[in-house]
Short mmCIF file of C-alpha atoms and ligand atoms in Angstrom, two decimals:
data_model
loop_
_atom_site.label_atom_id
_atom_site.label_comp_id
_atom_site.label_asym_id
_atom_site.label_seq_id
_atom_site.Cartn_x
_atom_site.Cartn_y
_atom_site.Cartn_z
CA MET H 1 104.36 91.23 54.13
CA GLU H 2 104.25 87.80 52.41
CA LEU H 3 105.18 85.95 55.61
CA GLU H 4 102.69 88.00 57.63
CA ARG H 5 99.88 87.23 55.15
CA SER H 6 100.58 83.49 55.01
CA GLY H 7 100.57 83.39 58.81
CA ALA H 8 102.18 81.04 61.29
CA GLY H 9 99.37 78.52 60.94
CA THR H 10 98.61 78.70 64.66
CA TRP H 11 95.94 81.42 64.62
CA ILE H 12 93.19 82.72 62.32
CA PRO H 13 93.98 86.15 60.85
CA ARG H 14 91.09 88.62 61.13
CA ARG H 15 89.96 89.07 57.53
CA GLY H 16 89.51 92.57 56.22
CA THR H 17 91.61 94.39 58.79
CA PRO H 18 94.51 96.24 57.14
CA PRO H 19 97.79 96.12 59.08
CA ILE H 20 97.83 98.27 62.21
CA ALA H 21 100.37 101.07 62.00
CA ARG H 22 100.02 102.77 65.39
CA ALA H 23 97.83 102.92 68.46
CA GLU H 24 96.80 105.30 71.21
CA GLY H 25 94.57 104.67 74.22
CA CYS H 26 91.86 102.25 73.06
CA THR H 27 92.24 103.11 69.37
CA LEU H 28 94.22 101.23 66.73
CA TYR H 29 95.01 103.07 63.47
CA ASP H 30 95.60 101.01 60.34
CA VAL H 31 97.85 101.81 57.38
CA GLU H 32 94.84 102.96 55.32
CA GLY H 33 93.69 105.48 57.92
CA GLY H 34 90.97 103.25 59.42
CA GLU H 35 90.28 103.34 63.18
CA TRP H 36 89.48 100.33 65.39
CA LEU H 37 88.14 100.43 68.92
CA ASP H 38 90.29 97.92 70.80
CA MET H 39 88.20 96.61 73.70
CA THR H 40 90.85 93.96 74.44
CA ALA H 41 93.91 96.09 75.32
CA SER H 42 95.67 93.36 73.32
CA PHE H 43 94.69 90.45 75.63
CA GLY H 44 94.63 92.82 78.60
CA VAL H 45 98.28 93.82 78.41
CA ALA H 46 98.01 97.52 77.50
CA CYS H 47 96.38 98.26 80.85
CA LEU H 48 97.05 102.01 80.65
CA GLY H 49 95.97 102.15 77.01
CA HIS H 50 98.19 101.79 73.97
CA CYS H 51 101.32 103.96 73.97
CA ASP H 52 100.68 105.55 77.33
CA PRO H 53 103.15 108.46 77.52
CA ALA H 54 104.74 107.20 80.77
CA VAL H 55 105.32 103.75 79.25
CA VAL H 56 106.73 105.20 76.02
CA LYS H 57 109.06 107.49 77.95
CA ALA H 58 110.27 104.61 80.15
CA VAL H 59 111.13 102.54 77.05
CA GLN H 60 112.89 105.43 75.33
CA ASP H 61 114.86 106.56 78.39
CA GLN H 62 115.90 103.06 79.45
CA ALA H 63 116.79 101.99 75.89
CA ALA H 64 119.32 104.81 75.80
CA LYS H 65 120.83 103.76 79.15
CA VAL H 66 121.13 99.94 79.34
CA MET H 67 118.89 97.26 77.82
CA ALA H 68 120.67 94.06 78.81
CA SER H 69 122.66 93.23 81.88
CA PRO H 70 123.92 89.89 83.25
CA ILE H 71 121.40 88.54 85.80
CA GLY H 72 124.01 88.33 88.57
CA LEU H 73 124.73 92.06 88.46
CA TYR H 74 122.41 94.46 90.19
CA THR H 75 120.78 97.03 87.95
CA GLU H 76 119.18 100.27 88.93
CA ALA H 77 116.08 99.46 86.85
CA ARG H 78 115.54 96.04 88.45
CA ALA H 79 116.13 97.34 91.97
CA GLU H 80 113.59 100.08 91.34
CA LEU H 81 110.96 97.65 90.03
CA LEU H 82 111.44 95.17 92.87
CA GLY H 83 111.12 98.05 95.34
CA LYS H 84 107.85 99.15 93.76
CA LEU H 85 106.54 95.57 93.64
CA SER H 86 107.29 95.14 97.32
CA GLN H 87 104.99 98.11 98.00
CA ILE H 88 102.03 96.55 96.23
CA LEU H 89 102.42 92.76 96.61
CA PRO H 90 99.95 91.45 99.20
CA GLY H 91 100.71 89.26 102.23
CA ASP H 92 104.20 87.87 102.55
CA LEU H 93 104.87 87.57 98.82
CA ASN H 94 108.32 88.98 99.51
CA HIS H 95 110.31 87.37 96.69
CA VAL H 96 109.98 87.71 92.91
CA PHE H 97 111.38 85.71 89.98
CA LEU H 98 111.19 87.87 86.85
CA CYS H 99 110.51 86.33 83.45
CA ASN H 100 109.05 87.28 80.08
CA SER H 101 105.50 85.93 79.90
CA GLY H 102 102.67 84.51 81.93
CA THR H 103 103.35 80.94 80.90
CA GLU H 104 106.91 81.18 82.14
CA ALA H 105 105.64 82.31 85.54
CA ILE H 106 103.39 79.23 85.69
CA GLU H 107 106.25 76.93 84.70
CA ALA H 108 108.41 78.42 87.44
CA GLY H 109 105.57 77.93 89.94
CA ILE H 110 105.20 74.22 89.12
CA LYS H 111 108.97 73.73 89.44
CA PHE H 112 109.28 75.68 92.70
CA ALA H 113 106.42 73.68 94.24
CA ARG H 114 108.24 70.44 93.36
CA LEU H 115 111.35 71.76 95.05
CA LYS H 116 109.31 72.76 98.08
CA ASN H 117 107.57 69.47 98.80
CA GLY H 118 109.22 66.92 96.50
CA ARG H 119 105.84 65.77 95.18
CA ARG H 120 104.51 65.49 91.63
CA GLY H 121 100.69 65.76 91.70
CA ILE H 122 98.92 68.82 90.31
CA VAL H 123 95.33 69.95 90.83
CA SER H 124 93.77 72.77 88.85
CA LEU H 125 90.22 73.69 87.87
CA LYS H 126 87.81 72.96 85.07
CA GLY H 127 87.63 76.12 82.96
CA SER H 128 91.21 77.10 83.82
CA PHE H 129 93.76 78.55 81.41
CA HIS H 130 97.36 78.82 82.50
CA GLY H 131 99.30 78.76 79.22
CA ARG H 132 100.40 76.52 76.39
CA THR H 133 103.90 75.24 77.09
CA LEU H 134 103.96 71.62 78.21
CA GLY H 135 104.03 72.30 81.96
CA ALA H 136 101.41 75.07 81.84
CA LEU H 137 99.34 73.01 79.43
CA SER H 138 99.06 70.25 81.99
CA VAL H 139 97.06 72.63 84.21
CA THR H 140 95.03 74.16 81.35
CA TRP H 141 91.55 72.69 81.17
CA ASN H 142 90.32 73.12 77.57
CA PRO H 143 90.71 69.60 76.08
CA LYS H 144 90.91 71.10 72.55
CA ILE H 145 94.11 72.87 73.54
CA ARG H 146 95.54 70.16 75.80
CA LYS H 147 94.53 66.73 74.45
CA PRO H 148 96.64 66.71 71.23
CA PHE H 149 99.78 66.95 73.39
CA GLU H 150 98.98 64.35 76.04
CA PRO H 151 100.51 62.64 77.92
CA ILE H 152 101.95 65.80 79.45
CA LEU H 153 103.13 66.08 83.05
CA GLY H 154 100.72 63.44 84.28
CA ASP H 155 99.43 63.18 87.81
CA GLY H 156 97.07 66.05 87.05
CA ALA H 157 93.42 66.45 88.01
CA PHE H 158 90.81 69.09 87.24
CA ALA H 159 88.33 69.94 89.98
CA SER H 160 84.88 71.46 89.41
CA PRO H 161 84.84 74.99 90.87
CA GLY H 162 82.45 75.15 93.83
CA ASP H 163 82.62 71.47 94.84
CA ILE H 164 84.65 71.49 98.08
CA ASP H 165 84.09 67.77 98.84
CA GLN H 166 85.51 66.80 95.48
CA LEU H 167 88.49 69.10 96.05
CA ASN H 168 89.13 67.41 99.37
CA GLU H 169 89.33 64.08 97.55
CA LEU H 170 91.44 65.26 94.64
CA ILE H 171 94.02 67.08 96.77
CA THR H 172 96.01 64.39 98.56
CA GLU H 173 99.32 63.96 100.37
CA GLU H 174 100.84 63.29 96.91
CA THR H 175 99.71 66.61 95.48
CA SER H 176 102.48 69.13 94.95
CA ILE H 177 100.49 72.18 93.86
CA PHE H 178 96.96 73.55 93.49
CA ILE H 179 96.57 76.39 91.04
CA ALA H 180 93.61 78.62 90.15
CA GLU H 181 92.68 81.99 88.61
CA PRO H 182 90.51 84.15 90.93
CA VAL H 183 88.45 85.04 87.84
CA GLN H 184 88.81 82.55 84.99
CA GLY H 185 89.51 84.56 81.87
CA GLU H 186 89.83 82.31 78.81
CA GLY H 187 87.45 79.80 80.38
CA GLY H 188 84.49 82.21 80.20
CA VAL H 189 84.95 85.17 82.61
CA ASN H 190 83.91 83.01 85.58
CA VAL H 191 84.21 84.84 88.90
CA LEU H 192 85.23 82.19 91.43
CA ASP H 193 83.59 82.04 94.81
CA ALA H 194 85.88 83.38 97.59
CA GLU H 195 84.67 80.70 100.01
CA TYR H 196 85.60 77.95 97.59
CA LEU H 197 89.13 79.32 97.16
CA GLN H 198 89.45 79.79 100.93
CA ALA H 199 88.52 76.12 101.35
CA ALA H 200 91.10 75.21 98.70
CA GLU H 201 93.77 77.15 100.58
CA ARG H 202 92.79 75.48 103.86
CA ILE H 203 92.95 71.99 102.33
CA CYS H 204 96.37 72.82 100.80
CA ARG H 205 97.69 73.93 104.20
CA GLU H 206 96.38 70.75 105.89
CA LYS H 207 98.01 68.47 103.30
CA GLY H 208 101.31 70.30 102.72
CA VAL H 209 100.33 71.40 99.20
CA VAL H 210 101.57 74.63 97.60
CA PHE H 211 98.67 77.05 97.01
CA MET H 212 99.20 79.08 93.83
CA LEU H 213 97.09 81.80 92.26
CA ASP H 214 97.35 82.89 88.64
CA GLU H 215 96.81 86.67 88.54
CA ILE H 216 98.19 86.96 85.02
CA GLN H 217 94.91 88.30 83.64
CA THR H 218 93.33 89.60 86.86
CA GLY H 219 96.35 91.41 88.29
CA PHE H 220 97.45 95.04 88.19
CA GLY H 221 94.04 96.58 88.69
CA ARG H 222 92.02 94.70 86.08
CA THR H 223 89.32 93.49 88.50
CA GLY H 224 89.10 96.72 90.51
CA THR H 225 91.82 96.06 93.11
CA MET H 226 95.56 95.76 92.49
CA PHE H 227 95.26 91.96 92.79
CA ALA H 228 91.94 90.15 92.68
CA HIS H 229 92.69 87.75 95.54
CA SER H 230 93.44 90.46 98.16
CA GLU H 231 89.78 91.05 98.82
CA MET H 232 88.96 87.32 98.82
CA GLY H 233 90.77 86.57 102.09
CA LEU H 234 93.50 84.46 100.43
CA SER H 235 97.24 84.20 101.07
CA PRO H 236 98.89 82.29 98.23
CA ASP H 237 102.36 80.77 98.47
CA LEU H 238 102.94 81.62 94.81
CA MET H 239 101.34 84.22 92.56
CA ALA H 240 101.90 84.46 88.80
CA MET H 241 101.85 87.89 87.14
CA ALA H 242 102.31 89.13 83.56
CA LYS H 243 100.09 91.06 81.10
CA GLY H 244 99.35 94.41 82.85
CA LEU H 245 102.73 94.43 84.59
CA GLY H 246 104.41 95.36 81.30
CA GLY H 247 101.69 97.75 80.09
CA GLY H 248 102.14 96.21 76.60
CA PHE H 249 105.79 95.27 76.94
CA PRO H 250 106.40 91.51 77.32
CA MET H 251 107.19 90.58 80.87
CA GLY H 252 106.11 88.23 83.65
CA GLY H 253 106.93 87.44 87.21
CA LEU H 254 106.34 84.94 89.97
CA ALA H 255 105.96 86.26 93.51
CA TYR H 256 106.42 83.92 96.48
CA THR H 257 106.73 83.65 100.21
CA PRO H 258 109.86 83.08 102.31
CA GLY H 259 108.64 79.48 102.74
CA ILE H 260 109.06 78.88 99.00
CA HIS H 261 112.25 80.93 98.80
CA GLU H 262 113.99 78.70 101.33
CA ALA H 263 113.49 75.70 99.01
CA LEU H 264 115.40 77.38 96.15
CA SER H 265 119.11 77.51 95.48
CA PRO H 266 121.23 79.17 92.79
CA GLY H 267 120.91 77.48 89.39
CA VAL H 268 117.57 75.70 89.94
CA HIS H 269 115.87 77.99 87.45
CA GLY H 270 116.75 80.87 85.16
CA SER H 271 115.93 83.08 82.20
CA THR H 272 118.14 84.97 79.74
CA PHE H 273 115.80 87.92 79.36
CA GLY H 274 113.98 87.77 82.71
CA GLY H 275 114.38 90.97 84.70
CA ASN H 276 116.08 92.82 81.84
CA PRO H 277 116.44 96.55 82.50
CA LEU H 278 114.11 97.61 79.69
CA ALA H 279 111.20 95.49 80.94
CA CYS H 280 111.88 96.53 84.53
CA ALA H 281 111.82 100.23 83.65
CA VAL H 282 108.46 99.77 81.96
CA GLY H 283 107.09 97.79 84.91
CA SER H 284 108.09 100.61 87.26
CA ALA H 285 106.39 103.20 85.07
CA VAL H 286 103.20 101.13 84.95
CA ILE H 287 103.09 100.65 88.73
CA ASP H 288 103.67 104.38 89.30
CA VAL H 289 100.67 105.31 87.15
CA LEU H 290 98.47 102.56 88.62
CA VAL H 291 99.20 103.75 92.15
CA GLU H 292 99.35 107.53 91.65
CA GLU H 293 96.15 107.70 89.63
CA ASP H 294 94.38 104.94 91.61
CA ILE H 295 93.63 103.16 88.36
CA PRO H 296 92.30 99.98 90.05
CA ALA H 297 89.46 102.02 91.63
CA ARG H 298 88.77 103.53 88.23
CA ALA H 299 88.61 100.02 86.72
CA ALA H 300 86.04 99.03 89.37
CA LYS H 301 83.87 102.05 88.53
CA MET H 302 84.13 101.75 84.76
CA GLY H 303 83.53 97.99 84.97
CA ASP H 304 80.28 98.59 86.87
CA LEU H 305 79.32 101.16 84.25
CA LEU H 306 80.07 98.78 81.38
CA ARG H 307 78.04 95.98 82.97
CA SER H 308 75.08 98.19 83.83
CA LYS H 309 74.97 99.80 80.38
CA ALA H 310 75.24 96.37 78.74
CA ALA H 311 72.48 95.02 81.00
CA ALA H 312 70.19 97.87 79.97
CA ALA H 313 70.99 97.54 76.26
CA LEU H 314 70.63 93.75 76.23
CA LYS H 315 67.62 93.50 78.53
CA ASP H 316 65.19 90.88 77.20
CA ASN H 317 67.62 89.86 74.45
CA PRO H 318 66.91 86.13 73.98
CA LYS H 319 70.47 85.45 72.78
CA VAL H 320 71.96 86.55 76.12
CA ARG H 321 72.24 84.09 79.00
CA GLU H 322 74.21 86.28 81.42
CA ILE H 323 76.34 89.39 81.69
CA ARG H 324 79.16 88.92 84.18
CA GLY H 325 82.66 89.82 85.29
CA LYS H 326 84.56 91.90 87.77
CA GLY H 327 86.07 95.32 87.21
CA LEU H 328 87.09 95.54 83.58
CA MET H 329 86.94 91.80 82.96
CA PHE H 330 83.65 91.72 81.12
CA GLY H 331 81.76 88.85 79.53
CA VAL H 332 78.44 88.39 77.77
CA ASP H 333 77.52 84.70 77.89
CA LEU H 334 75.40 83.83 74.86
CA ARG H 335 73.03 80.94 74.27
CA GLU H 336 75.03 80.15 71.12
CA LYS H 337 78.64 80.33 69.94
CA SER H 338 80.12 83.82 70.06
CA ALA H 339 82.45 83.60 67.02
CA LYS H 340 80.08 85.03 64.42
CA TYR H 341 79.15 87.98 66.66
CA LEU H 342 82.80 88.74 67.34
CA GLY H 343 83.35 88.76 63.56
CA ALA H 344 80.39 91.10 63.09
CA LEU H 345 81.69 93.49 65.77
CA THR H 346 84.93 93.82 63.81
CA ALA H 347 83.45 93.85 60.30
CA GLU H 348 80.46 96.10 60.95
CA HIS H 349 81.56 98.30 63.84
CA ASN H 350 85.38 98.29 63.85
CA VAL H 351 85.21 97.02 67.44
CA ILE H 352 87.68 94.37 68.59
CA ALA H 353 86.57 91.94 71.33
CA LEU H 354 87.68 88.46 72.39
CA PRO H 355 86.13 85.04 72.82
CA ALA H 356 86.20 83.25 76.18
CA GLY H 357 85.19 79.62 75.95
CA GLN H 358 82.74 78.87 73.12
CA THR H 359 79.88 81.18 74.01
CA VAL H 360 81.28 84.20 75.82
CA LEU H 361 81.99 87.51 74.16
CA ARG H 362 84.73 89.04 76.31
CA MET H 363 86.14 92.53 76.70
CA LEU H 364 89.31 93.50 78.59
CA PRO H 365 89.63 97.17 77.66
CA ALA H 366 92.39 99.43 78.88
CA LEU H 367 91.70 100.46 82.49
CA THR H 368 91.67 104.03 81.16
CA VAL H 369 88.73 103.34 78.81
CA THR H 370 86.35 106.31 78.56
CA GLU H 371 82.58 106.38 78.98
CA ASP H 372 82.23 107.32 75.33
CA GLU H 373 84.21 104.21 74.31
CA ILE H 374 82.06 102.07 76.59
CA ASP H 375 78.93 103.52 74.97
CA ARG H 376 80.26 102.75 71.49
CA ALA H 377 81.16 99.19 72.47
CA VAL H 378 77.79 98.54 74.13
CA ALA H 379 75.88 99.97 71.15
CA ALA H 380 77.91 97.73 68.82
CA ILE H 381 77.23 94.61 70.94
CA ALA H 382 73.52 95.44 71.10
CA ASP H 383 73.43 95.91 67.33
CA VAL H 384 75.18 92.66 66.38
CA LEU H 385 73.02 90.70 68.84
CA SER H 386 69.79 92.35 67.72
C1 PLP S 401 95.16 83.44 83.37
C2 PLP S 401 96.26 83.26 82.38
N1 PLP S 401 97.31 82.48 82.69
C3 PLP S 401 98.34 82.30 81.83
C4 PLP S 401 98.34 82.90 80.57
C5 PLP S 401 99.51 82.72 79.65
O1 PLP S 401 100.23 83.92 79.58
P1 PLP S 401 101.17 84.26 78.35
O2 PLP S 401 100.35 84.24 77.11
O3 PLP S 401 101.75 85.61 78.68
O4 PLP S 401 102.24 83.23 78.32
C6 PLP S 401 97.26 83.69 80.20
C7 PLP S 401 97.20 84.29 78.86
O5 PLP S 401 96.17 84.62 78.34
C8 PLP S 401 96.19 83.87 81.12
O6 PLP S 401 95.12 84.62 80.82
#
């Protein structure tokens, strides 16, 4: 407990919350019997809710069979997951590199693009977040997160979303990869314009640049379809996945086209834990539930409900600039910093939400969130902003 209390020094512990002992659905239970409404699904990972029975069973069953297997040997669990992924991955994203987190998927993407076209330049977007390791950091916009570690990969540029002329200038014959989130999560729940991303894809094709989408936060039903970009008329060469794929278990993956696959050869990249049988079994269980219960459609419906209830409750509230999002990516953009209101949600209402940028109060609840939980969250937001 001493080490936990003193912290790693890299994040601010939430004061006054006793340690969490267990969780179910959208509820966290602490060691003192307190209950917390988790409207974050732990950064969006517990997409089916905490301790979904199918996820728990997959962990228990697979743990008793085989948890670790050398990457070069086929495993039943990995074959099953790759089969299920092939059913849901859009376009010709026919190949998958499995890893353990979102950041690792981004790193792999940057490396694979270099192998594909032999170039070094990178273009990403203002407001983007792609992770915190040195490669991923070089495409992450927030200067507070990135600047202390510069120079990083170099040859990077950040374009302003919406400005196609500028994009045309920034993406050149020296650019290796362009990368974007269809809906920027950490940057402020900014839903990107489909036409802008279509233009980005077109420019990439014209100039031989790899077009990559980061669906780490948006993927696996979060925005109301299995992957956010499918309904935007886009066909990425590379797509990063993580968060929802593991339903709470750490895992990530990079999906890519045959055109990228042909540039790879054995040994160019690897991961000790990537594609381990335990993670794969969980991924399969998550995909089964998402597909069988059409959870993405449910996320679309509940997201609309959340936004409309919030709009009604916050109507005429002078602190609110905009309510936005897609599916169950939800943000309330305030005219001031959101930190104190996030603190009040926790301290006064036992509701856990997230920041996005400086001013956005963000929620990424489990895709199984109930109307009652939405009502409680909206009432709490309205109260702290009153
Ligand atoms: C869009 C996006 N990309 C990348 C990452 C990094 O993923 P991870 O924390 O799993 O490494 C995140 C995490 O929040 C994210 O939201």
